mmCIF file of C-alpha atoms in Angstrom:
data_model
loop_
_atom_site.group_PDB
_atom_site.id
_atom_site.type_symbol
_atom_site.label_atom_id
_atom_site.label_comp_id
_atom_site.label_asym_id
_atom_site.label_seq_id
_atom_site.Cartn_x
_atom_site.Cartn_y
_atom_site.Cartn_z
ATOM 1 C CA UNK A 5 -44.308 68.336 35.305
ATOM 2 C CA UNK A 6 -46.465 69.364 38.204
ATOM 3 C CA UNK A 7 -47.781 65.901 38.643
ATOM 4 C CA UNK A 8 -43.727 64.973 39.253
ATOM 5 C CA UNK A 9 -43.284 67.573 41.821
ATOM 6 C CA UNK A 10 -46.005 66.484 43.752
ATOM 7 C CA UNK A 11 -45.208 62.755 44.049
ATOM 8 C CA UNK A 12 -41.550 63.559 45.186
ATOM 9 C CA UNK A 13 -42.720 66.464 47.669
ATOM 10 C CA UNK A 14 -45.658 63.953 49.331
ATOM 11 C CA UNK A 15 -42.974 61.079 49.458
ATOM 12 C CA UNK A 16 -42.312 61.997 53.410
ATOM 13 C CA UNK A 17 -45.543 62.828 54.105
ATOM 14 C CA UNK A 18 -47.066 60.020 52.491
ATOM 15 C CA UNK A 19 -44.565 57.176 54.484
ATOM 16 C CA UNK A 20 -46.187 58.537 57.642
ATOM 17 C CA UNK A 21 -50.020 58.805 56.208
ATOM 18 C CA UNK A 22 -49.160 54.654 55.334
ATOM 19 C CA UNK A 23 -48.002 53.600 58.665
ATOM 20 C CA UNK A 24 -50.890 55.313 60.387
ATOM 21 C CA UNK A 25 -53.585 53.467 57.752
ATOM 22 C CA UNK A 26 -51.921 50.110 58.445
ATOM 23 C CA UNK A 27 -53.959 48.084 60.758
ATOM 24 C CA UNK A 28 -53.614 44.217 61.492
ATOM 25 C CA UNK A 29 -56.457 42.759 63.101
ATOM 26 C CA UNK A 30 -57.868 39.150 64.579
ATOM 27 C CA UNK A 31 -60.294 37.283 62.460
ATOM 28 C CA UNK A 32 -61.555 33.376 61.485
ATOM 29 C CA UNK A 33 -61.243 31.794 57.910
ATOM 30 C CA UNK A 34 -62.260 28.490 56.715
ATOM 31 C CA UNK A 35 -59.831 26.824 55.090
ATOM 32 C CA UNK A 36 -60.574 23.170 53.610
ATOM 33 C CA UNK A 37 -63.836 23.064 55.634
ATOM 34 C CA UNK A 38 -62.191 23.986 58.729
ATOM 35 C CA UNK A 39 -62.041 27.245 60.724
ATOM 36 C CA UNK A 40 -59.046 28.661 61.949
ATOM 37 C CA UNK A 41 -58.160 31.787 63.849
ATOM 38 C CA UNK A 42 -55.617 34.540 62.554
ATOM 39 C CA UNK A 43 -54.237 37.946 61.480
ATOM 40 C CA UNK A 44 -54.923 39.682 58.846
ATOM 41 C CA UNK A 45 -53.639 42.978 57.354
ATOM 42 C CA UNK A 46 -55.583 44.839 53.925
ATOM 43 C CA UNK A 47 -53.217 46.582 51.633
ATOM 44 C CA UNK A 48 -54.518 49.407 49.211
ATOM 45 C CA UNK A 49 -52.129 47.955 46.617
ATOM 46 C CA UNK A 50 -52.243 45.694 43.512
ATOM 47 C CA UNK A 51 -53.419 41.943 44.306
ATOM 48 C CA UNK A 52 -50.787 40.449 41.650
ATOM 49 C CA UNK A 53 -47.650 42.952 43.160
ATOM 50 C CA UNK A 54 -48.520 42.151 46.843
ATOM 51 C CA UNK A 55 -49.301 38.155 46.170
ATOM 52 C CA UNK A 56 -45.580 37.717 44.494
ATOM 53 C CA UNK A 57 -43.818 39.438 47.679
ATOM 54 C CA UNK A 58 -45.850 37.873 50.100
ATOM 55 C CA UNK A 59 -45.294 34.321 48.992
ATOM 56 C CA UNK A 60 -41.477 35.345 48.511
ATOM 57 C CA UNK A 61 -41.594 36.289 52.495
ATOM 58 C CA UNK A 62 -43.272 32.990 52.899
ATOM 59 C CA UNK A 63 -40.722 30.727 51.082
ATOM 60 C CA UNK A 64 -38.018 32.547 53.535
ATOM 61 C CA UNK A 65 -39.871 30.259 56.405
ATOM 62 C CA UNK A 66 -39.733 27.032 54.416
ATOM 63 C CA UNK A 67 -41.163 24.971 51.792
ATOM 64 C CA UNK A 68 -44.512 26.500 50.386
ATOM 65 C CA UNK A 69 -47.423 24.601 48.705
ATOM 66 C CA UNK A 70 -49.818 26.946 46.840
ATOM 67 C CA UNK A 71 -53.127 26.276 45.594
ATOM 68 C CA UNK A 72 -55.535 29.169 44.182
ATOM 69 C CA UNK A 73 -54.082 32.015 46.337
ATOM 70 C CA UNK A 74 -53.828 29.616 49.921
ATOM 71 C CA UNK A 75 -50.226 28.921 50.473
ATOM 72 C CA UNK A 76 -49.448 26.308 53.369
ATOM 73 C CA UNK A 77 -46.054 25.792 55.006
ATOM 74 C CA UNK A 78 -46.451 22.536 57.083
ATOM 75 C CA UNK A 79 -43.246 23.276 58.556
ATOM 76 C CA UNK A 80 -41.980 26.921 59.303
ATOM 77 C CA UNK A 81 -39.411 28.445 60.585
ATOM 78 C CA UNK A 82 -40.322 31.964 62.269
ATOM 79 C CA UNK A 83 -38.007 32.652 65.118
ATOM 80 C CA UNK A 84 -39.318 35.528 66.095
ATOM 81 C CA UNK A 85 -42.689 33.664 66.683
ATOM 82 C CA UNK A 86 -41.465 30.708 67.913
ATOM 83 C CA UNK A 87 -37.672 28.859 68.519
ATOM 84 C CA UNK A 88 -40.043 25.951 67.150
ATOM 85 C CA UNK A 89 -41.314 24.683 64.021
ATOM 86 C CA UNK A 90 -44.802 26.046 63.086
ATOM 87 C CA UNK A 91 -47.403 25.207 60.585
ATOM 88 C CA UNK A 92 -48.569 28.264 58.685
ATOM 89 C CA UNK A 93 -51.680 28.489 56.509
ATOM 90 C CA UNK A 94 -52.004 32.025 54.689
ATOM 91 C CA UNK A 95 -54.464 33.281 51.924
ATOM 92 C CA UNK A 96 -54.288 36.220 49.817
ATOM 93 C CA UNK A 97 -57.258 37.605 48.072
ATOM 94 C CA UNK A 98 -58.301 40.903 46.766
ATOM 95 C CA UNK A 99 -60.662 42.999 48.578
ATOM 96 C CA UNK A 100 -62.706 46.514 47.905
ATOM 97 C CA UNK A 101 -60.005 48.463 49.652
ATOM 98 C CA UNK A 102 -57.143 46.473 47.924
ATOM 99 C CA UNK A 103 -55.423 43.195 49.020
ATOM 100 C CA UNK A 104 -56.257 41.446 51.998
ATOM 101 C CA UNK A 105 -53.573 39.090 53.524
ATOM 102 C CA UNK A 106 -54.261 36.612 56.209
ATOM 103 C CA UNK A 107 -52.726 34.013 57.808
ATOM 104 C CA UNK A 108 -52.738 31.594 60.761
ATOM 105 C CA UNK A 109 -50.044 30.104 62.634
ATOM 106 C CA UNK A 110 -50.579 26.362 64.072
ATOM 107 C CA UNK A 111 -47.938 26.261 67.599
ATOM 108 C CA UNK A 112 -48.916 22.196 67.776
ATOM 109 C CA UNK A 113 -51.053 22.716 70.645
ATOM 110 C CA UNK A 114 -53.158 26.146 69.743
ATOM 111 C CA UNK A 115 -53.250 28.795 67.220
ATOM 112 C CA UNK A 116 -51.861 31.955 67.368
ATOM 113 C CA UNK A 117 -54.342 34.562 69.207
ATOM 114 C CA UNK A 118 -53.782 37.225 71.189
ATOM 115 C CA UNK A 119 -55.624 35.364 74.166
ATOM 116 C CA UNK A 120 -53.605 32.145 73.623
ATOM 117 C CA UNK A 121 -50.241 33.225 73.011
ATOM 118 C CA UNK A 122 -49.985 37.185 73.431
ATOM 119 C CA UNK A 123 -46.110 37.218 72.598
ATOM 120 C CA UNK A 124 -46.287 35.176 69.644
ATOM 121 C CA UNK A 125 -49.479 37.092 68.320
ATOM 122 C CA UNK A 126 -47.355 40.299 68.849
ATOM 123 C CA UNK A 127 -44.692 38.819 67.025
ATOM 124 C CA UNK A 128 -46.865 37.607 63.941
ATOM 125 C CA UNK A 129 -48.391 41.043 64.160
ATOM 126 C CA UNK A 130 -45.504 42.830 63.585
ATOM 127 C CA UNK A 131 -44.768 40.599 60.940
ATOM 128 C CA UNK A 132 -47.619 41.558 58.829
ATOM 129 C CA UNK A 133 -47.486 45.534 59.779
ATOM 130 C CA UNK A 134 -43.847 45.435 58.709
ATOM 131 C CA UNK A 135 -44.933 43.462 55.357
ATOM 132 C CA UNK A 136 -47.556 45.905 54.410
ATOM 133 C CA UNK A 137 -45.230 49.064 54.889
ATOM 134 C CA UNK A 138 -42.495 47.294 52.745
ATOM 135 C CA UNK A 139 -45.489 46.696 49.977
ATOM 136 C CA UNK A 140 -46.240 50.426 50.105
ATOM 137 C CA UNK A 141 -42.355 51.577 50.214
ATOM 138 C CA UNK A 142 -42.038 49.194 47.449
ATOM 139 C CA UNK A 143 -44.992 51.069 45.469
ATOM 140 C CA UNK A 144 -43.870 54.354 46.451
ATOM 141 C CA UNK A 145 -40.260 53.526 45.285
ATOM 142 C CA UNK A 146 -41.762 52.445 42.183
ATOM 143 C CA UNK A 147 -43.699 55.698 41.649
ATOM 144 C CA UNK A 148 -40.398 57.572 42.456
ATOM 145 C CA UNK A 149 -38.644 55.440 39.601
ATOM 146 C CA UNK A 150 -41.508 56.571 36.995
ATOM 147 C CA UNK A 151 -41.420 60.005 38.591
ATOM 148 C CA UNK A 152 -37.506 60.275 38.010
ATOM 149 C CA UNK A 153 -37.726 58.676 34.578
ATOM 150 C CA UNK A 154 -40.716 61.360 33.675
ATOM 151 C CA UNK A 155 -38.415 63.967 34.974
ATOM 152 C CA UNK A 156 -35.317 62.969 33.238
ATOM 153 C CA UNK A 157 -37.725 63.083 30.241
ATOM 154 C CA UNK A 158 -38.768 66.506 31.098
ATOM 155 C CA UNK A 159 -35.336 67.357 31.574
ATOM 156 C CA UNK A 160 -34.150 66.277 28.141
ATOM 157 C CA UNK A 161 -37.137 68.044 26.761
ATOM 158 C CA UNK A 162 -36.108 71.456 28.172
ATOM 159 C CA UNK A 163 -32.616 70.661 27.163
ATOM 160 C CA UNK A 164 -33.793 70.111 23.522
ATOM 161 C CA UNK A 165 -36.032 73.498 23.609
ATOM 162 C CA UNK A 166 -32.965 75.284 25.170
ATOM 163 C CA UNK A 167 -30.684 74.548 22.179
ATOM 164 C CA UNK A 168 -33.631 74.963 20.083
ATOM 165 C CA UNK A 169 -34.005 78.684 21.140
ATOM 166 C CA UNK A 170 -29.726 78.773 21.035
ATOM 167 C CA UNK A 171 -30.415 77.722 17.288
ATOM 168 C CA UNK A 172 -32.903 80.151 16.610
ATOM 169 C CA UNK A 173 -30.946 83.164 18.152
ATOM 170 C CA UNK A 174 -28.284 82.385 15.796
ATOM 171 C CA UNK A 175 -30.531 82.370 12.681
ATOM 172 C CA UNK A 176 -31.557 85.612 13.586
ATOM 173 C CA UNK A 177 -27.763 86.920 13.783
ATOM 174 C CA UNK A 178 -27.424 85.454 10.675
ATOM 175 C CA UNK A 179 -30.762 86.714 9.360
ATOM 176 C CA UNK A 180 -29.588 90.315 10.293
ATOM 177 C CA UNK A 181 -26.293 89.756 9.041
ATOM 178 C CA UNK A 182 -27.732 88.695 5.701
ATOM 179 C CA UNK A 183 -29.604 91.610 5.777
ATOM 180 C CA UNK A 184 -26.656 94.096 6.125
ATOM 181 C CA UNK A 185 -24.917 92.393 3.647
ATOM 182 C CA UNK A 186 -28.010 92.525 1.258
ATOM 183 C CA UNK A 187 -28.280 95.916 1.795
ATOM 184 C CA UNK A 188 -24.949 96.904 1.252
ATOM 185 C CA UNK A 189 -25.175 95.013 -2.172
ATOM 186 C CA UNK A 190 -27.808 96.878 -3.485
ATOM 187 C CA UNK A 191 -25.858 99.995 -2.478
ATOM 188 C CA UNK A 192 -23.373 98.560 -4.713
ATOM 189 C CA UNK A 193 -25.565 97.633 -7.155
ATOM 190 C CA UNK A 194 -26.827 101.039 -7.369
ATOM 191 C CA UNK A 195 -23.886 102.696 -7.448
ATOM 192 C CA UNK A 196 -22.670 100.366 -9.963
ATOM 193 C CA UNK A 197 -25.537 101.332 -12.117
ATOM 194 C CA UNK A 198 -24.945 104.977 -12.003
ATOM 195 C CA UNK A 199 -21.434 104.284 -12.994
ATOM 196 C CA UNK A 200 -21.856 101.931 -16.191
ATOM 197 C CA UNK A 201 -24.773 105.044 -16.894
ATOM 198 C CA UNK A 202 -22.064 107.176 -16.941
ATOM 199 C CA UNK A 203 -19.652 104.915 -19.198
ATOM 200 C CA UNK A 204 -22.512 104.183 -21.625
ATOM 201 C CA UNK A 205 -22.676 108.073 -22.282
ATOM 202 C CA UNK A 206 -19.034 108.691 -22.023
ATOM 203 C CA UNK A 207 -18.848 105.746 -24.270
ATOM 204 C CA UNK A 208 -21.318 107.659 -26.616
ATOM 205 C CA UNK A 209 -19.232 110.496 -26.569
ATOM 206 C CA UNK A 210 -15.901 108.162 -27.635
ATOM 207 C CA UNK A 211 -17.853 106.645 -30.616
ATOM 208 C CA UNK A 212 -18.948 110.190 -31.860
ATOM 209 C CA UNK A 213 -14.951 111.042 -31.477
ATOM 210 C CA UNK A 214 -14.184 107.685 -33.174
ATOM 211 C CA UNK A 215 -16.105 108.528 -35.964
ATOM 212 C CA UNK A 216 -14.995 112.344 -36.576
ATOM 213 C CA UNK A 217 -11.618 110.585 -36.593
ATOM 214 C CA UNK A 218 -12.476 108.158 -39.109
ATOM 215 C CA UNK A 219 -13.734 110.860 -41.101
ATOM 216 C CA UNK A 220 -10.738 112.910 -40.906
ATOM 217 C CA UNK A 221 -8.527 109.946 -41.762
ATOM 218 C CA UNK A 222 -10.983 109.472 -44.888
ATOM 219 C CA UNK A 223 -10.268 112.886 -45.495
ATOM 220 C CA UNK A 224 -6.618 112.955 -45.212
ATOM 221 C CA UNK A 225 -6.301 109.583 -47.068
ATOM 222 C CA UNK A 226 -8.173 111.557 -49.978
ATOM 223 C CA UNK A 227 -5.517 114.199 -49.970
ATOM 224 C CA UNK A 228 -2.727 112.041 -50.041
ATOM 225 C CA UNK A 229 -4.306 110.018 -53.024
ATOM 226 C CA UNK A 230 -5.004 113.343 -54.873
ATOM 227 C CA UNK A 231 -1.359 114.155 -54.367
ATOM 228 C CA UNK A 232 -0.527 110.761 -56.336
ATOM 229 C CA UNK A 233 -2.955 111.817 -59.134
ATOM 230 C CA UNK A 234 -1.246 115.483 -59.666
ATOM 231 C CA UNK A 235 2.020 113.520 -60.695
ATOM 232 C CA UNK A 236 0.645 111.681 -63.130
#
């Protein structure tokens, strides 16, 4: 839970930090045994993710040919760089710091560099810079989605625990009531036992009285029978 909160609180700060660490520089690369001037940016993110996003962006400029991490657009329309079609060769490769995106833009008479075409260079530099930011935003948004999923799981777990607590409190109340009922039942049972004991004692007296009555009735019967004998 602390990790989730930490991720959400750092979102704005991380946007600022990311913007500061994105640097676009010039370099030369050898492609198909030819040395070409171009621009590159290093993005500190997963190579597969960056490669997929960059290929999608290149396809927005024209038909793309790819081979082993190298993309070629024989005819590319990048209005920010030139009003005429240009040729783009780009390479995506993993580096010690993340993923390196390099591209060279052939204007027909020369490749885009700071010296040969400053305005086109700035446009190409801006495209790489904004692409890097977009990659970091996508990564942060993925982190937020993961954090939201984890937060939802935590909320559901919290709700579950609250419900368990409510059930436990109800069980305690039920247990207390059962105890009260049991104590009352024990009291009633004890009172009933005393009543039964008294009834037993009274029954003994009643039995004795009944036995005495039997004896009296026997004697009375004998008296009546003796009167019958006197008539003989």
